[in-house]
Amino acid sequence: MALVGALVATTPANAEGQVQERHLTVATFNIHHGAGPDDELDLAHVADVIADNGMDVVGLQEVDRHWGERSDFADQARWLAERLDMHVVFGANLDRDPLRAEQPRRQYGTAILSRHPIMESRNIHLPRPQGGEQRGLLEAVLLVRGVPMNFYSTHFQHNSQVERLAQAEAVNDVLDDVERPVVLVGDLNAVPTTPEIERMTTNLYDTWPVAGEGDGYTYDVATPHARIDYVLASDEVRADSARVIDTDASDHLPVVVDVVISGVPGVGGQ
């Protein structure tokens, strides 16, 4: 893509107020509440995949927080962050009363793990015009060696194109006001030729055709046949290489992309 290549040249690290470049390895991973295709819980396997593939920032989907027996009522985002020594934010899209009054609330949603500081975050609930499962857009403002960027993790409705289209429009409304470099990752439950992915690439570009090789299929693990997990980026982000990781830690395969972000240290507006 022409716009992707049109980046400002690197400037010295001490050139204040000028665009600088930062290398970063980003990823998306639907962890299926830490269970593999056999539905056996093994959150340590997820942690090993993140560590072994050098992920600096990863957006997670299908994350449990004290949710139920299937995940031993664990705070999975916090557990992974402590295991990997990473910063973390969690976005609760389902939020239910505990089974007993003294227990924490039962939550389910998305998370972002980062080796770089998270300056601020928010979770934005997305529309569900047909009454589907509540979905969200989790936003984190990261400081990557002095350069701020916005990183997002999301998970669109699996069984309604109407809802996915509404969710894509809501995401675009958020991105319209962002002036920092952006990486958005997630399980969008749609293949690249669909209208919802076309709308998602209004403000961002799909890194796989630029930096990946092959079909990039991410679902399902047993017989990969569809590319529904994405790493999207703004024009201030150059994708150098992309790969799908072969693992049975979940029912989805994670996507890892090596990127270079271009931004002004300590500057960036909304």
mmCIF file of C-alpha atoms in Angstrom, residues 5-247:
data_model
loop_
_atom_site.group_PDB
_atom_site.id
_atom_site.type_symbol
_atom_site.label_atom_id
_atom_site.label_comp_id
_atom_site.label_asym_id
_atom_site.label_seq_id
_atom_site.Cartn_x
_atom_site.Cartn_y
_atom_site.Cartn_z
ATOM 1 C CA GLY A 5 5.297 3.149 2.750
ATOM 2 C CA ALA A 6 4.993 6.916 3.025
ATOM 3 C CA LEU A 7 6.584 7.226 6.473
ATOM 4 C CA VAL A 8 8.772 10.023 7.755
ATOM 5 C CA ALA A 9 12.451 9.116 7.999
ATOM 6 C CA THR A 10 13.967 8.261 11.353
ATOM 7 C CA THR A 11 15.415 11.151 13.332
ATOM 8 C CA PRO A 12 18.014 11.029 16.096
ATOM 9 C CA ALA A 13 16.727 9.838 19.461
ATOM 10 C CA ASN A 14 17.510 13.191 21.051
ATOM 11 C CA ALA A 15 15.695 15.293 18.453
ATOM 12 C CA GLU A 16 12.847 16.683 20.540
ATOM 13 C CA GLY A 17 9.572 17.390 18.778
ATOM 14 C CA GLN A 18 10.511 15.365 15.701
ATOM 15 C CA VAL A 19 9.115 12.059 14.476
ATOM 16 C CA GLN A 20 10.959 9.018 15.779
ATOM 17 C CA GLU A 21 10.607 5.298 15.095
ATOM 18 C CA ARG A 22 10.091 2.473 17.568
ATOM 19 C CA HIS A 23 10.224 -1.255 16.781
ATOM 20 C CA LEU A 24 7.509 -3.359 18.395
ATOM 21 C CA THR A 25 6.136 -6.906 18.167
ATOM 22 C CA VAL A 26 2.353 -6.916 18.457
ATOM 23 C CA ALA A 27 -0.108 -9.794 18.459
ATOM 24 C CA THR A 28 -3.708 -10.910 18.692
ATOM 25 C CA PHE A 29 -4.722 -14.085 20.525
ATOM 26 C CA ASN A 30 -8.192 -15.428 21.239
ATOM 27 C CA ILE A 31 -7.266 -17.621 24.221
ATOM 28 C CA HIS A 32 -10.623 -19.446 24.625
ATOM 29 C CA HIS A 33 -10.447 -18.915 28.426
ATOM 30 C CA GLY A 34 -7.125 -20.761 28.496
ATOM 31 C CA ALA A 35 -8.454 -24.018 27.071
ATOM 32 C CA GLY A 36 -7.143 -25.813 24.006
ATOM 33 C CA PRO A 37 -9.175 -27.675 21.363
ATOM 34 C CA ASP A 38 -9.583 -30.524 23.845
ATOM 35 C CA ASP A 39 -11.243 -28.012 26.210
ATOM 36 C CA GLU A 40 -8.644 -28.749 28.900
ATOM 37 C CA LEU A 41 -7.626 -25.685 30.919
ATOM 38 C CA ASP A 42 -3.911 -24.809 30.608
ATOM 39 C CA LEU A 43 -3.325 -21.070 31.000
ATOM 40 C CA ALA A 44 0.411 -21.660 31.411
ATOM 41 C CA HIS A 45 0.444 -22.867 27.794
ATOM 42 C CA VAL A 46 -0.954 -19.494 26.707
ATOM 43 C CA ALA A 47 1.741 -17.707 28.725
ATOM 44 C CA ASP A 48 4.452 -19.819 27.105
ATOM 45 C CA VAL A 49 3.204 -18.958 23.597
ATOM 46 C CA ILE A 50 3.330 -15.237 24.418
ATOM 47 C CA ALA A 51 6.827 -15.472 25.925
ATOM 48 C CA ASP A 52 8.303 -17.794 23.310
ATOM 49 C CA ASN A 53 7.205 -15.586 20.410
ATOM 50 C CA GLY A 54 8.513 -12.298 21.797
ATOM 51 C CA MET A 55 5.181 -10.491 21.974
ATOM 52 C CA ASP A 56 5.682 -6.953 23.308
ATOM 53 C CA VAL A 57 1.980 -6.082 23.224
ATOM 54 C CA VAL A 58 -0.828 -8.606 22.789
ATOM 55 C CA GLY A 59 -4.564 -8.177 22.660
ATOM 56 C CA LEU A 60 -6.440 -11.119 24.166
ATOM 57 C CA GLN A 61 -10.030 -12.165 23.627
ATOM 58 C CA GLU A 62 -12.262 -14.594 25.562
ATOM 59 C CA VAL A 63 -10.609 -13.843 28.893
ATOM 60 C CA ASP A 64 -12.219 -14.929 32.169
ATOM 61 C CA ARG A 65 -12.031 -12.979 35.415
ATOM 62 C CA HIS A 66 -13.430 -15.015 38.331
ATOM 63 C CA TRP A 67 -15.941 -16.294 35.762
ATOM 64 C CA GLY A 68 -16.524 -19.897 36.705
ATOM 65 C CA GLU A 69 -15.353 -23.456 37.155
ATOM 66 C CA ARG A 70 -14.147 -23.720 33.557
ATOM 67 C CA SER A 71 -11.247 -21.384 34.455
ATOM 68 C CA ASP A 72 -11.018 -22.183 38.178
ATOM 69 C CA PHE A 73 -12.532 -18.740 38.951
ATOM 70 C CA ALA A 74 -9.104 -17.190 38.217
ATOM 71 C CA ASP A 75 -8.383 -13.616 37.198
ATOM 72 C CA GLN A 76 -6.750 -14.764 33.980
ATOM 73 C CA ALA A 77 -5.523 -11.369 32.809
ATOM 74 C CA ARG A 78 -3.830 -10.662 36.137
ATOM 75 C CA TRP A 79 -2.366 -14.174 36.301
ATOM 76 C CA LEU A 80 -0.830 -13.843 32.836
ATOM 77 C CA ALA A 81 0.542 -10.373 33.598
ATOM 78 C CA GLU A 82 2.249 -11.599 36.764
ATOM 79 C CA ARG A 83 3.568 -14.721 35.082
ATOM 80 C CA LEU A 84 5.005 -12.709 32.161
ATOM 81 C CA ASP A 85 5.974 -9.570 34.105
ATOM 82 C CA MET A 86 3.823 -7.377 31.844
ATOM 83 C CA HIS A 87 1.442 -4.469 32.354
ATOM 84 C CA VAL A 88 -2.236 -5.344 31.930
ATOM 85 C CA VAL A 89 -5.690 -3.847 31.454
ATOM 86 C CA PHE A 90 -8.934 -5.795 31.303
ATOM 87 C CA GLY A 91 -12.242 -4.875 29.698
ATOM 88 C CA ALA A 92 -15.344 -6.529 31.188
ATOM 89 C CA ASN A 93 -18.044 -6.988 28.555
ATOM 90 C CA LEU A 94 -20.061 -9.449 30.628
ATOM 91 C CA ASP A 95 -20.321 -8.534 34.318
ATOM 92 C CA ARG A 96 -22.378 -10.747 36.605
ATOM 93 C CA ASP A 97 -23.025 -11.140 40.303
ATOM 94 C CA PRO A 98 -20.817 -13.613 42.166
ATOM 95 C CA LEU A 99 -22.121 -17.004 43.177
ATOM 96 C CA ARG A 100 -21.637 -15.978 46.834
ATOM 97 C CA ALA A 101 -21.714 -12.482 48.291
ATOM 98 C CA GLU A 102 -18.115 -12.519 49.529
ATOM 99 C CA GLN A 103 -16.701 -13.432 46.123
ATOM 100 C CA PRO A 104 -15.601 -10.979 43.368
ATOM 101 C CA ARG A 105 -17.834 -10.256 40.414
ATOM 102 C CA ARG A 106 -17.808 -12.713 37.534
ATOM 103 C CA GLN A 107 -16.487 -11.022 34.398
ATOM 104 C CA TYR A 108 -15.615 -11.989 30.818
ATOM 105 C CA GLY A 109 -14.075 -9.905 28.060
ATOM 106 C CA THR A 110 -10.815 -8.774 26.529
ATOM 107 C CA ALA A 111 -7.394 -7.803 27.838
ATOM 108 C CA ILE A 112 -4.177 -6.113 26.744
ATOM 109 C CA LEU A 113 -0.761 -7.217 27.984
ATOM 110 C CA SER A 114 2.152 -4.848 27.375
ATOM 111 C CA ARG A 115 5.865 -4.740 28.138
ATOM 112 C CA HIS A 116 5.597 -0.959 27.817
ATOM 113 C CA PRO A 117 3.812 1.303 30.330
ATOM 114 C CA ILE A 118 0.064 1.769 29.971
ATOM 115 C CA MET A 119 -0.687 5.435 30.602
ATOM 116 C CA GLU A 120 -4.490 5.182 30.486
ATOM 117 C CA SER A 121 -7.222 2.834 29.341
ATOM 118 C CA ARG A 122 -10.966 2.509 28.853
ATOM 119 C CA ASN A 123 -13.429 -0.146 27.697
ATOM 120 C CA ILE A 124 -16.122 0.992 25.267
ATOM 121 C CA HIS A 125 -19.196 -1.211 24.919
ATOM 122 C CA LEU A 126 -20.144 -1.777 21.288
ATOM 123 C CA PRO A 127 -23.689 -1.815 19.871
ATOM 124 C CA ARG A 128 -25.717 -5.021 19.674
ATOM 125 C CA PRO A 129 -28.811 -4.074 17.618
ATOM 126 C CA GLN A 130 -30.106 -7.641 17.533
ATOM 127 C CA GLY A 131 -29.530 -8.330 21.210
ATOM 128 C CA GLY A 132 -26.394 -10.432 20.837
ATOM 129 C CA GLU A 133 -23.628 -10.848 23.380
ATOM 130 C CA GLN A 134 -22.227 -7.584 24.717
ATOM 131 C CA ARG A 135 -18.938 -6.828 22.956
ATOM 132 C CA GLY A 136 -16.370 -4.141 23.666
ATOM 133 C CA LEU A 137 -13.441 -2.136 22.361
ATOM 134 C CA LEU A 138 -10.623 -2.075 24.920
ATOM 135 C CA GLU A 139 -8.290 0.909 24.466
ATOM 136 C CA ALA A 140 -4.854 1.355 26.019
ATOM 137 C CA VAL A 141 -2.542 4.331 25.536
ATOM 138 C CA LEU A 142 1.005 2.951 25.598
ATOM 139 C CA LEU A 143 4.308 4.741 25.977
ATOM 140 C CA VAL A 144 6.809 2.935 23.755
ATOM 141 C CA ARG A 145 10.225 4.266 24.751
ATOM 142 C CA GLY A 146 8.814 7.771 24.956
ATOM 143 C CA VAL A 147 6.478 7.564 21.938
ATOM 144 C CA PRO A 148 2.733 7.283 22.713
ATOM 145 C CA MET A 149 0.419 5.037 20.712
ATOM 146 C CA ASN A 150 -3.121 3.682 20.974
ATOM 147 C CA PHE A 151 -3.589 -0.082 21.117
ATOM 148 C CA TYR A 152 -7.003 -1.781 20.908
ATOM 149 C CA SER A 153 -8.335 -5.273 21.488
ATOM 150 C CA THR A 154 -11.822 -6.273 20.355
ATOM 151 C CA HIS A 155 -14.036 -9.264 19.601
ATOM 152 C CA PHE A 156 -16.991 -8.918 17.219
ATOM 153 C CA GLN A 157 -20.254 -10.883 17.306
ATOM 154 C CA HIS A 158 -19.855 -14.367 15.864
ATOM 155 C CA ASN A 159 -23.313 -15.026 14.416
ATOM 156 C CA SER A 160 -24.685 -11.721 13.105
ATOM 157 C CA GLN A 161 -23.323 -9.621 10.258
ATOM 158 C CA VAL A 162 -25.781 -6.875 11.219
ATOM 159 C CA GLU A 163 -24.134 -6.613 14.635
ATOM 160 C CA ARG A 164 -20.592 -6.836 13.228
ATOM 161 C CA LEU A 165 -21.331 -3.988 10.825
ATOM 162 C CA ALA A 166 -22.713 -1.849 13.662
ATOM 163 C CA GLN A 167 -19.676 -2.684 15.778
ATOM 164 C CA ALA A 168 -17.307 -1.764 12.933
ATOM 165 C CA GLU A 169 -19.032 1.603 12.543
ATOM 166 C CA ALA A 170 -18.743 2.264 16.286
ATOM 167 C CA VAL A 171 -15.030 1.444 16.205
ATOM 168 C CA ASN A 172 -14.537 3.821 13.278
ATOM 169 C CA ASP A 173 -16.268 6.577 15.241
ATOM 170 C CA VAL A 174 -13.721 6.116 18.041
ATOM 171 C CA LEU A 175 -10.759 6.029 15.677
ATOM 172 C CA ASP A 176 -11.846 9.208 13.884
ATOM 173 C CA ASP A 177 -10.695 11.225 16.916
ATOM 174 C CA VAL A 178 -7.331 9.482 17.445
ATOM 175 C CA GLU A 179 -4.180 11.312 16.362
ATOM 176 C CA ARG A 180 -1.565 8.869 17.704
ATOM 177 C CA PRO A 181 -0.274 5.776 15.887
ATOM 178 C CA VAL A 182 -2.859 2.995 16.177
ATOM 179 C CA VAL A 183 -2.739 -0.791 16.268
ATOM 180 C CA LEU A 184 -6.065 -2.607 16.581
ATOM 181 C CA VAL A 185 -6.199 -6.370 17.014
ATOM 182 C CA GLY A 186 -8.962 -8.843 17.502
ATOM 183 C CA ASP A 187 -11.174 -11.733 16.556
ATOM 184 C CA LEU A 188 -13.512 -10.017 14.103
ATOM 185 C CA ASN A 189 -15.402 -13.213 13.185
ATOM 186 C CA ALA A 190 -15.377 -12.264 9.503
ATOM 187 C CA VAL A 191 -13.162 -13.114 6.538
ATOM 188 C CA PRO A 192 -11.314 -10.368 4.603
ATOM 189 C CA THR A 193 -13.831 -10.141 1.724
ATOM 190 C CA THR A 194 -16.795 -9.168 3.917
ATOM 191 C CA PRO A 195 -18.337 -5.673 4.198
ATOM 192 C CA GLU A 196 -17.486 -5.448 7.903
ATOM 193 C CA ILE A 197 -13.767 -5.903 7.222
ATOM 194 C CA GLU A 198 -14.012 -3.373 4.399
ATOM 195 C CA ARG A 199 -15.414 -0.878 6.921
ATOM 196 C CA MET A 200 -12.735 -1.741 9.475
ATOM 197 C CA THR A 201 -10.086 -0.850 6.905
ATOM 198 C CA THR A 202 -11.496 2.639 6.335
ATOM 199 C CA ASN A 203 -9.142 4.161 8.923
ATOM 200 C CA LEU A 204 -6.678 1.276 9.260
ATOM 201 C CA TYR A 205 -4.949 -1.187 6.951
ATOM 202 C CA ASP A 206 -4.767 -4.967 7.240
ATOM 203 C CA THR A 207 -1.147 -5.895 8.014
ATOM 204 C CA TRP A 208 -1.344 -9.487 6.746
ATOM 205 C CA PRO A 209 -1.436 -8.777 2.959
ATOM 206 C CA VAL A 210 1.426 -6.300 3.469
ATOM 207 C CA ALA A 211 3.715 -8.364 5.689
ATOM 208 C CA GLY A 212 2.466 -11.967 5.813
ATOM 209 C CA GLU A 213 2.812 -14.914 3.473
ATOM 210 C CA GLY A 214 0.214 -17.512 2.597
ATOM 211 C CA ASP A 215 -3.454 -17.618 3.556
ATOM 212 C CA GLY A 216 -2.984 -16.514 7.172
ATOM 213 C CA TYR A 217 -5.761 -18.820 8.398
ATOM 214 C CA THR A 218 -6.335 -18.608 12.148
ATOM 215 C CA TYR A 219 -9.427 -20.726 12.761
ATOM 216 C CA ASP A 220 -9.839 -23.400 13.738
ATOM 217 C CA VAL A 221 -6.724 -25.074 15.123
ATOM 218 C CA ALA A 222 -7.627 -28.595 13.986
ATOM 219 C CA THR A 223 -8.394 -27.601 10.377
ATOM 220 C CA PRO A 224 -7.417 -23.948 9.746
ATOM 221 C CA HIS A 225 -9.716 -22.677 7.011
ATOM 222 C CA ALA A 226 -10.574 -19.031 7.761
ATOM 223 C CA ARG A 227 -8.719 -15.803 8.519
ATOM 224 C CA ILE A 228 -10.834 -14.078 11.160
ATOM 225 C CA ASP A 229 -8.142 -12.798 13.568
ATOM 226 C CA TYR A 230 -6.533 -9.502 12.537
ATOM 227 C CA VAL A 231 -3.814 -7.010 13.268
ATOM 228 C CA LEU A 232 -4.839 -3.659 11.769
ATOM 229 C CA ALA A 233 -2.756 -0.483 11.846
ATOM 230 C CA SER A 234 -2.758 3.199 10.972
ATOM 231 C CA ASP A 235 -0.421 4.713 8.398
ATOM 232 C CA GLU A 236 2.033 5.749 11.132
ATOM 233 C CA VAL A 237 2.698 2.041 11.689
ATOM 234 C CA ARG A 238 4.802 0.055 9.209
ATOM 235 C CA ALA A 239 4.320 -3.720 9.197
ATOM 236 C CA ASP A 240 7.620 -5.465 8.455
ATOM 237 C CA SER A 241 6.714 -9.134 8.957
ATOM 238 C CA ALA A 242 3.701 -11.173 10.052
ATOM 239 C CA ARG A 243 3.217 -14.800 11.019
ATOM 240 C CA VAL A 244 0.566 -17.162 12.324
ATOM 241 C CA ILE A 245 1.804 -19.219 15.276
ATOM 242 C CA ASP A 246 1.182 -22.963 15.156
ATOM 243 C CA THR A 247 -0.030 -23.875 18.645
#
